[in-house]
Amino acid sequence: MSKDLPDTNGDEAAVSPAKRQKLVHRDPPRRPRAPRIFAPFRTIGLVSSTSVPFTSLPLGKTTFQITTSVGRCLHTYDLRRGLNLVFITRPQTPAIITATVAWKERVFAAWGGDGSNQEAGVWVFQRGQHIGELEIPLDLEEPIEELIIFGSWIVGRCLTRIEVWKSSNYEHYTTITPTSSHGSGTGRILSGGICNMPTYLNKIIVGKQDGSVDIWNVSTGKLVYTIFPSDLNSGAVTSLQPTPAFSLIAIARADGSITIQDIRKDKACLKLNARNAHATQITSISFRTDGYGAGEDGQKAGIMATAGTDSGDVALWDLNKGGRVVGVLHGAHDPPSSAHSGISGGISKIEFLPGQDVMMTSGMDNTLKSWIFDANSLSAVPRILHSRSGHAAPVTKLSFMPTNSEDADATGKWILSAGRDQSLWGWSVRKDGQSGELSQGPVRKKAKKLGLLGNSLEVDSSVSLDDLKAPEITCFSCSLNRDGGIGAAPSAGGVWTNATTKKGTTETSDTAMTGWESIVTGHRGDKYARTWFWGRKRAGRWAFETADGMEVSSVAVTSCGTFALVASAGGSISMFNLQSGILRQRFPAPLNPAQAKKLKLQLTTDGPSTTGSRFGPGEGKHKKGITGLMVDPLNRTVISCGLDGKIKFWDFHTGVLKDEIDWSSTSAITAAQYYKSSDLVALSCDDLAIRIIDTETKKLVRELWGCLGQISDFCFSNDGRWIVAASMDSVIRVWDLPTSHLINAFRVESPCTALAFSDTGEYLATAHADSVGINLWNNRTLFTHVSTRMIKDDEIIEATLPTTSGEGGQALLDAAFEEPDSQPEDDEGLPLEETPSTIDAISKDLLSLSLVPKARWQTLLHLQMIKARNKPTEPPKAPEKAPFFLPSLTNTDQQPSLNGASNSKQGTPSNALSRISRPALSSSTRSQFTTLLHAFATSLLNEQQESNPASLLTHLSTLSPSAADTEIRSLANMEEMTTFIQALTARLKQKRDYELVQTWMSVFLRAHAGELIGSSDGGDAAWREQLREALREWREEQGREGKRLDELVGYCSGVLGWLRSAR
């Protein structure tokens, strides 16, 4: 088949284009509601988390920008800056991005069309901002899998059709529908691969499912030619790429074969990997265009790189003299996992940058890498230049890194995470470029020696790359007080070898000055707990074995950072020294021969011990697996819990069991969290309850119910007031410990597998089952008032997860300046931020405080001092005169009034009558506070015994400090002042809102002291006497309540002192 292609370049203008189709414009999706306490902030840890190939764009002659897809957003990295993140697109696309292409500083992103009746579209971004979109045909109901731009055309390849747009105005031009062969079925027609050949006007080349390649004229919408495969069993076309040589194109098919085809003569110039039974499928091809790399001396052109999704290797071909493989970049990316663990792998795209000796690769292991070819190197394989990566599988454990005494500024700024990809990562909340994986040693070097990263036939199929890594991490613990940072002493041998130098004292002295490991991890199915250096971001020296040889189930590190405790699934607990790696204690401590002989003699002569101790030496071991292990801050008590339903308290130094709590008859304990500041331990049980115990009294203090699925993770808030829990019903719940109330609950798209609360209280971090990223939520209670009222099960809202761009989230400043009227409302139209004082007291004899934030009433108490401190130092300056060439205002006589009122109203005399004595006054000129004050006065005048000031004072408690101060100072006459004092007295008798009543009275006395001490002469003598009588009643009630409160506090203090005494 040497027939030349017909020349249609001169005739295509005479053919009328295909008919344009009706287009549809869709409304943007509705924004979901956000939770009350936590606002979505952003997502970290995503680099190239989808199978969508990256796209590159040269910026002059200085750098390249690489854009990757992370779902519904695009990330743009700058190569010259070391792949630093420079742009994140906003807003998000309505659906998952399916294809991208960069062109003239713009990035086109196709989205949607994957599901039934799902919308599809193409958006245009520039420097991260949405600037336009392409018109979409109404009948398009399939995803656009590939985009190319050339000349004046934008072409998108779908499953069965090709869409064409004009690049000048983004208008839809035509739809091309290729025909299907008899063997391809009725589904997909087009397979992977669409490109254009340089210098070929208006021509596109498309690969099909039956292995043929079509050449279409997009201007006329007509088929020009079809290239058929030489072997009908070669399979579908998987990749197409034009070569630097004129009219030659590389065609890869499903059987792994690659054909270099001359499309003008329809002749195969070169066939590679033909009839190779071990060839992997090629999905990406790229050609080196700098003119080097091939030949014996590497000074010739002709290098081709191939890769596929079935392997993590990149093959480098020299196409001179028939073509041969000159090098294989083994393990460029992680290969797909052989186990069903959800670990992604393989290479999605490779690309030589135009005119450069740099190659870019992106993998489905959430990694983007750049490689450079050394000019004088004897190896044809490049070396790594830059890398950005993240977890390749969903995250299973999360924790905010604690701080040490020397770096308090880093508190809450680092996250430690473990995933199903058998990796341990440290994430910076402040700067993504500082994040990185903790090294496990030369894993890839070992894999290359064993041939696990290549296609060697001698590889033992029972060994995989995953076997060379540490198993999946199931638990970890950390303390940075002894971490040596970047200067920590390296290990004497390999990682986790327990190797020491011959002079052990010398190594001990060295680590004493430089620090030692600070992280201990337990692994699935492994009896060893491993140590890690946090400062050096690498594996440590020690691998601590459990006492009974069973799997590690829980670990703990003491607050001082010196000891590590390891618990097993068999119930054993061992304590090791992190500096020397020596076993220091077991729980329970085993008896030595002398102790055993003494105990036996004592039992023989004296019988059982009558000293009152419940447990003897060597007794109390857990019968089942241990699920929680904790140490108090002073290293006095070790707390353990297990599936046997028992919580045990051990003496840290002797290893003797001191006390235990037995829940074996009710439930098993699945996990535990310890809040050291208040000595509270939270335990999740298999009956879906979270129970809180006090380690001082060994008593159960709270039971939290509400989870409808297995509890996957939970934690304390930074101040210990909340318990945040995630369950498998995809709901995250927040309980208030003082009241045991469920105060917030929201449902997310997928189950939350891990969560953590920062020590500063700023962030809640969550990980989910279908994502490799870490989601950060802002704690809104730090900068705005949030109601903590109890909610019901039907008040659980649907919440969207944070995004990498932060769209739909709420930053600190955004929420701080949020208007109160913009708060969300519930289904009944009532604001969610209800007044906290509406919660009923447990008993009428109890003195209760309000739930108004402390900062609010303290600000009201010191408002005048705050205003004086914030007073400007100098008056405002008049603006400078405008330049002479700018026109002036036509009417300069009329000056706007500063108070917004017209001059005609400035002379209106004020009415001195009381607002309470003016019932005919229009309600439109009366504030809500005045209206409620009038209603309370009316109830007093009608001699109602049940006059309740709740509505008046509840409204006052919802006002801002400035508004409340203004209302109190606006009490302009004796009648209003008397009514206000009577309302405070009535509230004091109800024993409600004690601190608010004291604050309001203090502000009132400061503001109206002159009226109170004034002379009784004049017409207002009667009202002044009533005012003083109201003050006397207030003073008597305040004295009685103060005396009762002093007696109660004294009694409680005495009882606590007696309980804590040694008697």
Coordinates of C-alpha atoms in Angstrom, one line a residue, residues 355-805:
G355 CA 14.1 22.0 22.8
Q356 CA 15.2 20.9 26.3
D357 CA 17.0 18.0 27.8
V358 CA 14.3 17.7 30.4
M359 CA 11.5 15.1 30.6
M360 CA 8.3 15.4 32.6
T361 CA 6.4 12.4 34.0
S362 CA 3.2 12.2 35.9
G363 CA 1.9 9.1 37.6
M364 CA -1.4 7.9 39.1
D365 CA 0.6 7.5 42.3
N366 CA -0.1 11.3 42.9
T367 CA 3.3 12.3 41.8
L368 CA 4.8 14.8 39.3
K369 CA 8.5 14.5 38.4
S370 CA 11.0 16.2 36.2
W371 CA 14.1 14.4 34.8
I372 CA 17.3 15.7 33.3
F373 CA 19.7 14.1 30.9
D374 CA 23.3 14.9 31.7
A375 CA 25.3 16.0 28.6
N376 CA 28.5 14.1 29.4
S377 CA 27.0 11.0 31.1
L378 CA 27.6 7.6 29.7
S379 CA 24.1 6.5 30.8
A380 CA 21.1 7.1 28.6
V381 CA 18.9 7.1 31.6
P382 CA 18.1 10.6 33.2
R383 CA 18.3 11.5 36.8
I384 CA 15.7 13.1 38.9
L385 CA 15.5 16.9 38.9
H386 CA 12.4 17.9 40.8
S387 CA 9.5 16.0 42.4
R388 CA 6.1 16.8 43.9
S389 CA 4.1 14.0 45.4
G390 CA 1.6 12.9 48.0
H391 CA -0.1 9.8 49.3
A392 CA -0.9 7.2 46.6
A393 CA -3.7 5.6 48.6
P394 CA -6.3 6.9 51.1
V395 CA -5.1 8.2 54.5
T396 CA -5.8 6.1 57.5
K397 CA -4.2 8.0 60.4
L398 CA -3.8 11.7 61.2
S399 CA -2.3 13.7 64.0
F400 CA -1.1 17.3 64.4
M401 CA 2.5 17.3 65.4
P402 CA 3.1 18.4 69.0
T403 CA 5.5 21.2 69.7
N404 CA 8.7 21.3 71.8
S405 CA 9.8 24.0 74.2
E406 CA 12.2 25.6 71.6
D407 CA 9.8 25.9 68.7
A408 CA 6.4 27.0 70.0
D409 CA 5.7 28.9 66.8
A410 CA 5.3 25.6 64.9
T411 CA 2.4 24.5 67.1
G412 CA -0.5 23.3 64.9
K413 CA 1.4 23.9 61.7
W414 CA 2.5 20.3 60.8
I415 CA 0.4 17.2 60.2
L416 CA 1.6 13.7 60.4
S417 CA -0.3 11.2 58.2
A418 CA -0.1 7.5 57.4
G419 CA -1.9 5.9 54.4
R420 CA -2.6 2.5 52.9
D421 CA 0.3 3.1 50.5
Q422 CA 2.7 2.1 53.4
S423 CA 4.1 5.6 53.7
L424 CA 4.4 8.2 56.5
W425 CA 4.2 11.9 55.5
G426 CA 4.7 15.2 57.2
W427 CA 2.5 18.1 55.8
S428 CA 3.1 21.8 56.4
V429 CA -0.1 23.8 56.8
R430 CA 1.7 27.0 56.0
K431 CA 3.8 26.1 52.9
D432 CA 3.1 23.1 50.6
G433 CA 6.7 23.0 49.4
Q434 CA 8.0 22.0 52.9
S435 CA 5.9 18.8 53.0
G436 CA 7.6 15.5 52.3
E437 CA 7.6 11.8 53.0
L438 CA 9.7 10.3 55.7
S439 CA 12.3 8.1 54.0
Q440 CA 12.3 4.3 54.7
G441 CA 15.8 3.9 53.4
P442 CA 17.1 2.7 50.0
V443 CA 13.9 0.9 49.0
R444 CA 14.1 1.6 45.3
K445 CA 17.8 0.6 45.3
K446 CA 17.0 -2.8 46.7
A447 CA 14.1 -3.2 44.3
K448 CA 16.3 -2.5 41.3
K449 CA 18.8 -5.1 42.5
L450 CA 16.1 -7.6 42.8
G451 CA 14.6 -6.6 39.4
L452 CA 11.3 -5.7 40.9
L453 CA 11.1 -2.4 39.0
G454 CA 11.9 -3.9 35.6
N455 CA 10.5 -6.6 33.4
S456 CA 13.1 -9.3 34.3
L457 CA 11.8 -12.9 33.9
E458 CA 13.9 -14.0 36.8
V459 CA 11.9 -12.0 39.4
D460 CA 10.3 -14.1 42.1
S461 CA 6.6 -13.5 41.7
S462 CA 6.1 -13.8 45.4
V463 CA 8.1 -10.7 46.1
S464 CA 6.8 -7.2 45.2
L465 CA 7.9 -3.6 45.8
D466 CA 5.4 -3.3 48.7
D467 CA 7.2 -6.1 50.5
L468 CA 10.4 -4.0 50.7
K469 CA 8.6 -1.2 52.5
A470 CA 7.4 -1.3 56.0
P471 CA 3.8 -2.6 56.3
E472 CA 0.8 -0.3 56.5
I473 CA 0.9 1.9 59.6
T474 CA -2.0 1.3 61.9
C475 CA -0.9 3.5 64.9
F476 CA 1.7 6.1 65.8
S477 CA 2.8 8.3 68.6
C478 CA 5.1 11.3 68.7
S479 CA 6.9 13.6 71.1
L480 CA 9.4 16.3 69.9
N481 CA 11.0 17.2 73.2
R482 CA 14.0 15.0 72.5
D483 CA 14.0 15.3 68.7
G484 CA 17.4 16.4 67.4
G485 CA 16.0 18.1 64.3
I486 CA 18.2 18.1 61.2
G487 CA 21.3 17.6 63.3
A488 CA 20.2 14.3 64.9
A489 CA 22.8 11.6 65.0
P490 CA 22.4 9.1 62.1
S491 CA 22.2 5.4 62.7
A492 CA 25.3 3.3 62.9
G493 CA 23.9 0.7 60.4
G494 CA 20.8 0.5 58.3
V495 CA 17.3 1.6 59.3
W496 CA 15.5 -0.5 61.8
T497 CA 18.4 -2.9 62.3
N498 CA 18.9 -2.3 66.1
A499 CA 22.6 -1.9 65.3
T500 CA 25.0 -0.1 67.6
T501 CA 28.6 0.8 67.5
K502 CA 31.1 -1.2 69.6
K503 CA 31.6 1.7 71.9
G504 CA 28.1 2.1 73.1
T505 CA 28.9 4.8 75.6
T506 CA 30.3 7.0 72.8
E507 CA 27.1 6.7 70.8
T508 CA 25.0 7.4 73.9
S509 CA 26.9 10.6 74.6
D510 CA 26.5 11.7 70.9
T511 CA 22.8 11.2 70.9
A512 CA 22.5 12.9 74.2
M513 CA 23.8 16.1 72.6
T514 CA 22.0 15.8 69.2
G515 CA 18.8 14.1 70.1
W516 CA 17.2 10.8 69.0
E517 CA 14.0 9.4 67.4
S518 CA 10.7 11.1 68.2
I519 CA 8.1 9.0 66.3
V520 CA 7.1 5.4 66.9
T521 CA 4.8 3.5 64.6
G522 CA 2.9 0.2 64.7
H523 CA 2.3 -1.8 61.4
R524 CA -0.3 -4.1 60.2
G525 CA 0.6 -7.8 60.7
D526 CA 4.0 -6.9 62.1
K527 CA 5.4 -7.7 65.5
Y528 CA 7.9 -4.8 65.3
A529 CA 7.3 -1.2 66.2
R530 CA 9.6 1.2 64.3
T531 CA 11.1 4.5 65.2
W532 CA 11.6 7.6 63.0
F533 CA 13.5 10.9 63.0
W534 CA 11.2 13.8 62.5
G535 CA 13.9 16.4 62.0
R536 CA 15.8 14.4 59.5
K537 CA 12.6 13.0 57.9
R538 CA 13.9 9.5 57.8
A539 CA 13.6 6.1 59.4
G540 CA 15.3 5.5 62.7
R541 CA 17.5 2.9 64.3
W542 CA 15.2 0.7 66.3
A543 CA 12.6 -1.9 65.7
F544 CA 11.0 -2.9 69.0
E545 CA 9.6 -6.4 69.2
T546 CA 6.5 -7.2 71.2
A547 CA 6.9 -9.4 74.3
D548 CA 4.7 -12.2 73.0
G549 CA 5.6 -11.9 69.3
M550 CA 2.1 -10.8 68.3
E551 CA 1.1 -7.9 66.0
V552 CA 1.7 -4.4 67.4
S553 CA -1.8 -3.0 68.2
S554 CA -0.9 0.3 70.0
V555 CA 2.1 2.5 70.7
A556 CA 2.8 5.5 73.0
V557 CA 5.7 7.9 73.6
T558 CA 6.1 9.7 76.9
S559 CA 5.8 13.4 77.1
C560 CA 9.6 13.7 77.8
G561 CA 10.4 11.8 74.6
T562 CA 12.6 9.3 76.3
F563 CA 10.5 6.1 76.4
A564 CA 8.4 4.3 73.9
L565 CA 5.7 1.8 75.0
V566 CA 4.6 -1.0 72.6
A567 CA 1.4 -3.0 73.1
S568 CA 0.4 -6.2 71.2
A569 CA -2.7 -7.9 70.0
G570 CA -2.0 -10.6 72.6
G571 CA -2.2 -8.2 75.6
S572 CA 1.5 -7.6 76.4
I573 CA 3.0 -4.1 77.0
S574 CA 6.7 -3.3 76.8
M575 CA 8.6 -0.1 77.4
F576 CA 11.9 0.8 75.6
N577 CA 14.4 3.6 75.9
L578 CA 14.5 5.5 72.7
Q579 CA 18.0 6.7 73.1
S580 CA 19.6 3.3 73.6
G581 CA 16.9 0.9 72.4
I582 CA 17.1 -1.1 75.6
L583 CA 14.0 -2.8 77.1
R584 CA 13.3 -1.1 80.4
Q585 CA 10.0 -2.5 81.7
R586 CA 7.1 -4.8 81.0
F587 CA 3.5 -4.5 82.2
P588 CA 2.9 -6.5 84.3
A589 CA 6.5 -6.8 85.3
P590 CA 7.7 -10.4 85.3
L591 CA 8.9 -11.9 88.5
N592 CA 12.6 -12.8 88.8
P593 CA 13.5 -16.1 90.7
A594 CA 14.1 -14.3 94.0
Q595 CA 10.8 -12.5 93.9
A596 CA 8.9 -15.7 92.9
K597 CA 10.5 -17.6 95.8
K598 CA 9.7 -14.8 98.2
L599 CA 6.0 -14.7 97.0
K600 CA 5.7 -18.4 97.3
L601 CA 7.1 -18.4 100.8
Q602 CA 4.7 -15.6 101.8
L603 CA 1.7 -17.4 100.4
T604 CA 2.8 -20.6 102.3
T605 CA 3.3 -19.0 105.7
D606 CA 1.0 -16.0 105.8
G607 CA -1.7 -16.9 103.2
P608 CA -3.1 -14.3 100.8
S609 CA -2.0 -10.7 101.3
T610 CA -4.3 -8.6 103.5
T611 CA -2.7 -5.3 102.8
G612 CA -5.6 -4.2 100.7
S613 CA -3.9 -4.4 97.3
R614 CA -6.1 -6.0 94.7
F615 CA -3.3 -7.1 92.4
G616 CA 0.0 -8.8 93.1
P617 CA 3.2 -8.6 91.2
G618 CA 3.0 -10.2 87.7
E619 CA -0.8 -10.1 87.7
G620 CA -3.3 -8.2 85.5
K621 CA -2.3 -8.8 81.9
H622 CA -4.9 -8.1 79.3
K623 CA -6.6 -11.2 77.9
K624 CA -7.2 -9.8 74.5
G625 CA -5.7 -7.2 72.1
I626 CA -4.8 -3.8 73.5
T627 CA -6.5 -1.0 71.6
G628 CA -5.3 2.1 73.6
L629 CA -2.1 3.0 75.4
M630 CA -1.4 6.2 77.2
V631 CA 1.1 7.7 79.7
D632 CA 0.4 10.6 82.1
P633 CA 2.6 13.8 81.7
L634 CA 4.6 13.1 84.9
N635 CA 5.5 9.4 83.9
R636 CA 3.7 8.0 87.0
T637 CA 0.8 6.0 85.4
V638 CA 0.4 3.9 82.3
I639 CA -3.2 3.5 81.1
S640 CA -4.2 0.7 78.8
C641 CA -7.5 -0.6 77.4
G642 CA -8.4 -3.5 75.2
L643 CA -10.9 -5.7 73.5
D644 CA -11.5 -7.5 76.8
G645 CA -13.4 -4.4 78.0
K646 CA -11.0 -3.4 80.8
I647 CA -9.1 -0.2 81.5
K648 CA -6.0 -0.8 83.5
F649 CA -3.8 1.6 85.4
W650 CA -0.2 0.6 85.8
D651 CA 2.6 2.0 87.9
F652 CA 5.1 3.4 85.4
H653 CA 8.3 2.5 87.4
T654 CA 7.4 -0.9 88.9
G655 CA 5.1 -2.3 86.2
V656 CA 2.5 -3.3 88.9
L657 CA -1.2 -3.0 88.2
K658 CA -2.7 -0.4 90.6
D659 CA -6.3 -0.3 89.5
E660 CA -8.7 -1.3 86.8
I661 CA -12.2 -0.6 85.4
D662 CA -14.1 -3.6 84.1
W663 CA -16.6 -3.1 81.3
S664 CA -16.3 -6.7 80.0
S665 CA -19.9 -7.5 80.6
T666 CA -21.2 -4.5 78.6
S667 CA -18.8 -3.7 75.7
A668 CA -15.4 -4.0 74.2
I669 CA -13.1 -1.0 73.8
T670 CA -12.0 -0.3 70.3
A671 CA -9.9 2.9 70.7
A672 CA -8.9 5.5 73.2
Q673 CA -7.8 9.2 73.4
Y674 CA -6.1 10.9 76.3
Y675 CA -6.5 14.6 77.2
K676 CA -3.6 15.3 79.5
S677 CA -4.6 18.7 80.8
S678 CA -7.7 17.5 82.5
D679 CA -6.8 13.8 83.0
L680 CA -9.7 12.6 80.9
V681 CA -9.7 9.5 78.7
A682 CA -12.3 9.0 75.9
L683 CA -13.0 5.5 74.9
S684 CA -15.0 4.3 71.9
C685 CA -16.8 1.0 72.4
D686 CA -18.3 -1.6 70.1
D687 CA -21.8 -0.6 71.1
L688 CA -21.3 2.8 69.2
A689 CA -20.9 4.8 72.4
I690 CA -18.0 7.1 73.5
R691 CA -17.4 7.0 77.2
I692 CA -15.3 9.5 79.2
I693 CA -13.6 8.5 82.4
D694 CA -11.7 10.6 84.9
T695 CA -8.3 9.1 85.6
E696 CA -8.1 10.7 89.1
T697 CA -11.4 9.2 90.4
K698 CA -11.5 6.2 88.1
K699 CA -15.1 7.0 87.5
L700 CA -17.3 7.2 84.3
V701 CA -18.2 10.9 83.9
R702 CA -19.9 11.0 80.4
E703 CA -21.5 8.8 77.9
L704 CA -22.0 10.1 74.3
W705 CA -24.5 8.4 72.0
G706 CA -25.6 9.2 68.5
C707 CA -23.3 7.4 66.1
L708 CA -25.2 5.1 63.7
G709 CA -22.1 3.3 62.3
Q710 CA -18.8 2.1 63.4
I711 CA -16.7 4.8 65.0
S712 CA -13.7 5.2 62.7
D713 CA -11.9 7.9 64.7
F714 CA -12.4 10.6 67.3
C715 CA -10.4 13.2 69.2
F716 CA -10.6 15.9 71.9
S717 CA -10.7 19.6 71.0
N718 CA -7.7 21.7 71.9
D719 CA -9.3 22.9 75.1
G720 CA -10.9 19.6 76.0
R721 CA -14.5 20.8 75.9
W722 CA -15.5 18.9 72.7
I723 CA -15.3 15.4 71.4
V724 CA -15.3 15.2 67.6
A725 CA -16.1 11.8 66.2
A726 CA -16.4 10.3 62.7
S727 CA -18.4 7.2 62.0
M728 CA -19.0 5.0 58.9
D729 CA -22.4 6.6 58.3
S730 CA -20.4 9.5 56.8
V731 CA -21.4 11.9 59.6
I732 CA -18.9 13.9 61.7
R733 CA -20.4 14.8 65.1
V734 CA -19.4 17.2 67.9
W735 CA -20.4 16.8 71.5
D736 CA -20.0 19.4 74.3
L737 CA -18.5 17.6 77.3
P738 CA -19.8 19.9 80.1
T739 CA -23.4 19.4 78.9
S740 CA -23.1 16.1 77.0
H741 CA -25.1 17.7 74.2
L742 CA -24.6 17.0 70.5
I743 CA -24.0 20.5 69.3
N744 CA -23.0 20.0 65.7
A745 CA -23.3 17.2 63.1
F746 CA -22.8 17.2 59.3
R747 CA -22.7 14.6 56.6
V748 CA -19.9 14.5 54.1
E749 CA -19.7 12.8 50.7
S750 CA -17.6 9.8 51.8
P751 CA -16.9 8.2 55.2
C752 CA -14.2 9.9 57.3
T753 CA -11.4 7.5 58.1
A754 CA -9.2 9.7 60.3
L755 CA -9.4 13.2 62.0
A756 CA -7.3 15.4 64.2
F757 CA -7.7 18.7 66.1
S758 CA -4.8 21.2 66.1
D759 CA -3.3 22.2 69.4
T760 CA -4.1 25.8 68.7
G761 CA -7.7 25.1 67.9
E762 CA -7.5 26.6 64.4
Y763 CA -8.0 23.5 62.3
L764 CA -9.8 20.2 62.1
A765 CA -8.1 17.8 59.7
T766 CA -10.0 15.0 58.1
A767 CA -9.2 12.2 55.7
H768 CA -11.8 10.3 53.7
A769 CA -12.1 6.8 52.2
D770 CA -12.1 7.9 48.5
S771 CA -9.5 10.6 48.5
V772 CA -5.7 10.8 49.0
G773 CA -5.8 14.4 50.2
I774 CA -6.2 15.9 53.7
N775 CA -9.0 18.3 54.3
L776 CA -8.7 21.2 56.6
W777 CA -11.7 22.9 58.3
N778 CA -11.6 26.2 60.1
N779 CA -12.9 26.5 63.7
R780 CA -15.4 29.3 63.4
T781 CA -15.7 29.7 67.2
L782 CA -12.3 31.4 67.3
F783 CA -13.5 34.5 65.5
T784 CA -17.3 34.6 65.6
H785 CA -20.1 33.6 67.9
V786 CA -21.5 30.2 67.2
S787 CA -24.4 28.7 69.1
T788 CA -23.7 25.5 71.0
R789 CA -27.3 24.5 71.6
M790 CA -28.3 20.9 71.5
I791 CA -29.3 19.7 68.0
K792 CA -31.6 16.8 67.0
D793 CA -30.9 14.0 64.5
D794 CA -33.0 15.7 61.8
E795 CA -30.8 18.8 62.0
I796 CA -27.8 17.0 60.4
I797 CA -26.9 18.9 57.3
E798 CA -25.1 17.9 54.1
A799 CA -21.7 19.6 53.8
T800 CA -19.2 19.7 51.0
L801 CA -15.6 18.9 51.6
P802 CA -12.9 21.6 51.3
T803 CA -11.2 22.1 48.0
T804 CA -7.5 22.7 47.0
S805 CA -8.5 26.2 45.9

